[in-house]
Coordinates of C-alpha atoms in Angstrom, one line a residue:
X1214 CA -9.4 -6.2 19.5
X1215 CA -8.0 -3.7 17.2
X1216 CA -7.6 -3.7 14.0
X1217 CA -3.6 -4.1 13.8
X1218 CA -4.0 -7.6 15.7
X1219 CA -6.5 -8.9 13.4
X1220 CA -4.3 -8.2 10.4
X1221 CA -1.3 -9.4 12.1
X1222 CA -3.3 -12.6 12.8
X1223 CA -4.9 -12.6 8.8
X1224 CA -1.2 -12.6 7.2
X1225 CA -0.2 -15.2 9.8
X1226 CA -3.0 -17.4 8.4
X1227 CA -2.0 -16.6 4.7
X1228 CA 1.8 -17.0 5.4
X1229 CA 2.2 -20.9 4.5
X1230 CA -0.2 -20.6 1.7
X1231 CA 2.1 -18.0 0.1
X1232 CA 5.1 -19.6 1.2
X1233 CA 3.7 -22.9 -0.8
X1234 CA 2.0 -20.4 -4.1
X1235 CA 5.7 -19.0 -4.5
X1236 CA 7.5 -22.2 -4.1
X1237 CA 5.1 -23.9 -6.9
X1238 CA 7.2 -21.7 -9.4
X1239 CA 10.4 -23.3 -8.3
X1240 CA 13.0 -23.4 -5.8
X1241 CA 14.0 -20.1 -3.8
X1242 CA 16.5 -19.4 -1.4
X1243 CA 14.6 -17.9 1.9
X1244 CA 15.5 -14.3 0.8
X1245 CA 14.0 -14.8 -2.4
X1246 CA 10.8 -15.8 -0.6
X1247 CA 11.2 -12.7 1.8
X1248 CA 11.5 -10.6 -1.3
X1249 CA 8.6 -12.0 -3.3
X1250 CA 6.4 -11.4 -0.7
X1251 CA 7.5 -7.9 0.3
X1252 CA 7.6 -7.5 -3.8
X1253 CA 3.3 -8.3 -3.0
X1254 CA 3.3 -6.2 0.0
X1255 CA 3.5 -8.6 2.8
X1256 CA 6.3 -8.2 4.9
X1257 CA 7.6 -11.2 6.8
X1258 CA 10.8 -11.3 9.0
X1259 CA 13.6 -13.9 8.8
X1260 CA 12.4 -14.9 12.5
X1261 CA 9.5 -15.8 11.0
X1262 CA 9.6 -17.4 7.8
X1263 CA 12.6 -19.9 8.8
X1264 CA 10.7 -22.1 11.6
X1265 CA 7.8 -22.0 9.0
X1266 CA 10.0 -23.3 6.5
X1267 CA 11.4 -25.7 8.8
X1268 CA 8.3 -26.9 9.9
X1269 CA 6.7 -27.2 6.5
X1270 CA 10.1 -29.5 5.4
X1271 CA 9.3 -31.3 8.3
X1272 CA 6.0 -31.9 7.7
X1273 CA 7.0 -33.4 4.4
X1274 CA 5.7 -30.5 1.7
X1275 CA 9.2 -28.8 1.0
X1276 CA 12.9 -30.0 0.5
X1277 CA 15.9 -28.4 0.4
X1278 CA 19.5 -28.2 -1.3
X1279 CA 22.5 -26.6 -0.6
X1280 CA 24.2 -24.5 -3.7
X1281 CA 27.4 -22.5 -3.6
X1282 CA 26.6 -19.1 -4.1
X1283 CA 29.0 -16.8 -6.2
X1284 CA 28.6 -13.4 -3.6
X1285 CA 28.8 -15.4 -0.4
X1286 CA 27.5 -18.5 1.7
X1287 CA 26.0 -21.9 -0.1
X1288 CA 22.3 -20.7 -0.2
X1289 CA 19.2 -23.5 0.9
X1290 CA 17.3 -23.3 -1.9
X1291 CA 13.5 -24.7 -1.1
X1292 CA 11.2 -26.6 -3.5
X1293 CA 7.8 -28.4 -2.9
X1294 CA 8.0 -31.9 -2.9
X1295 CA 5.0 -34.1 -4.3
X1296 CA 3.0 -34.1 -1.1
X1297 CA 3.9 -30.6 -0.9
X1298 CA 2.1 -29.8 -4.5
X1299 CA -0.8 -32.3 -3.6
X1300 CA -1.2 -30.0 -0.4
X1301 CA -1.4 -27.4 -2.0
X1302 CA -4.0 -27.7 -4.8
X1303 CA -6.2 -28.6 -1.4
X1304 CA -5.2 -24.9 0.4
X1305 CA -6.1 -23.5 -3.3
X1306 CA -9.5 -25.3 -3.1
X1307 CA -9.9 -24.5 0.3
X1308 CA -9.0 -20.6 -0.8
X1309 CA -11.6 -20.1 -3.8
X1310 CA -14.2 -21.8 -1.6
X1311 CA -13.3 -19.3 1.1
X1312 CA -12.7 -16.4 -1.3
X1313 CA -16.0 -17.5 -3.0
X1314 CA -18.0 -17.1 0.5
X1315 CA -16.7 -14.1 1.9
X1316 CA -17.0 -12.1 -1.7
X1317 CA -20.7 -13.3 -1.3
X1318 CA -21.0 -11.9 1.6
X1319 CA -19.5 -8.5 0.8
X1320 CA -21.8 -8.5 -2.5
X1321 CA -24.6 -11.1 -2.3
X1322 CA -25.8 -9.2 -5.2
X1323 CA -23.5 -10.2 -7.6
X1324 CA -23.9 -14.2 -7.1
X1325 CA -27.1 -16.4 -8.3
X1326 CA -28.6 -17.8 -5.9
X1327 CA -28.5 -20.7 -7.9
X1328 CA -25.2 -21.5 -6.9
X1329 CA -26.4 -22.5 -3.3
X1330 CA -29.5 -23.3 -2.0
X1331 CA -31.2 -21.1 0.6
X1332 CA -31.7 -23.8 3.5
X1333 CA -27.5 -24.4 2.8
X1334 CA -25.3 -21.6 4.6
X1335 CA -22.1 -21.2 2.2
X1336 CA -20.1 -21.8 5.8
X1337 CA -21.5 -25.3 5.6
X1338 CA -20.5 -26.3 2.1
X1339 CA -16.8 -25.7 2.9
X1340 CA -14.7 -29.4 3.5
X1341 CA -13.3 -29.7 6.8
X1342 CA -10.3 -28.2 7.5
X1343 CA -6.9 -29.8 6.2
X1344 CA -4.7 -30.3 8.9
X1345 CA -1.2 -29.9 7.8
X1346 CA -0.2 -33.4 9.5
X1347 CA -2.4 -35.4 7.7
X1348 CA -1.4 -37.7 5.1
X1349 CA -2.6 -37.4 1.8
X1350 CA -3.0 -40.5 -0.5
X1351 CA -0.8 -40.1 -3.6
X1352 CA -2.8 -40.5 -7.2
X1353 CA -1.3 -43.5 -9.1

């Protein structure tokens, strides 16, 4: 495998996370969101950003509104929906934890080892993974 492929695969993996972090801000048009991301050096075509956006409105974390746009078309302007916020405090958990584990790795050094004990690999201590299907129970 060469390198190329495994970034290619790493920004795949980060894509719907992004997608979600911009959108948190409020809603965006899909160029906006094409812009913001190659504004933060992470370039994603139209061909792939709209059937994640599709599928993450499907899924129930975005929804959309048509607006009449003064320099053309009505634009479909994205925003997260509750489940779509609740879903993503979990990625951002799931991210530090992540983030948390590999930094460790990269500079065991610079942790305590209080943090974890040594029988507990910090692979373990992650949550299962969130599928994006699942339903998440809504605080009340």
């Amino acid at each position: 495998m060469n390198i190329d492929n495994l970034k290619s695969q790493m920004r795949k993996g980060m894509l719907e996370f992004c997608v979600l972090l911009l959108l948190r801000n409020g809603d965006a048009y899909a160029s906006q969101i094409i812009a913001s991301m190659k504004d933060a050096h992470l370039i994603v075509m139209e061909g792939t950003l709209y059937p994640l956006l599709t599928r993450l409105k499907n899924d129930g974390l975005l929804a959309y509104r048509w607006e009449e746009s003064p320099s053309g078309p009505p634009r479909k302007y994205y925003s997260l929906t509750p489940l779509g916020f609740q879903f993503l405090e979990q990625l951002k958990s799931s991210w530090d934890e992540i983030s948390h584990t590999v930094n460790h790795i990269l500079a065991p050094d610079s942790f305590s080892s209080s943090s974890q004990s040594s029988s507990e690999s910090a692979i373990e201590v992650l949550p299962p993974p969130i599928e994006i299907n699942e339903v998440i129970p809504t605080q009340e």
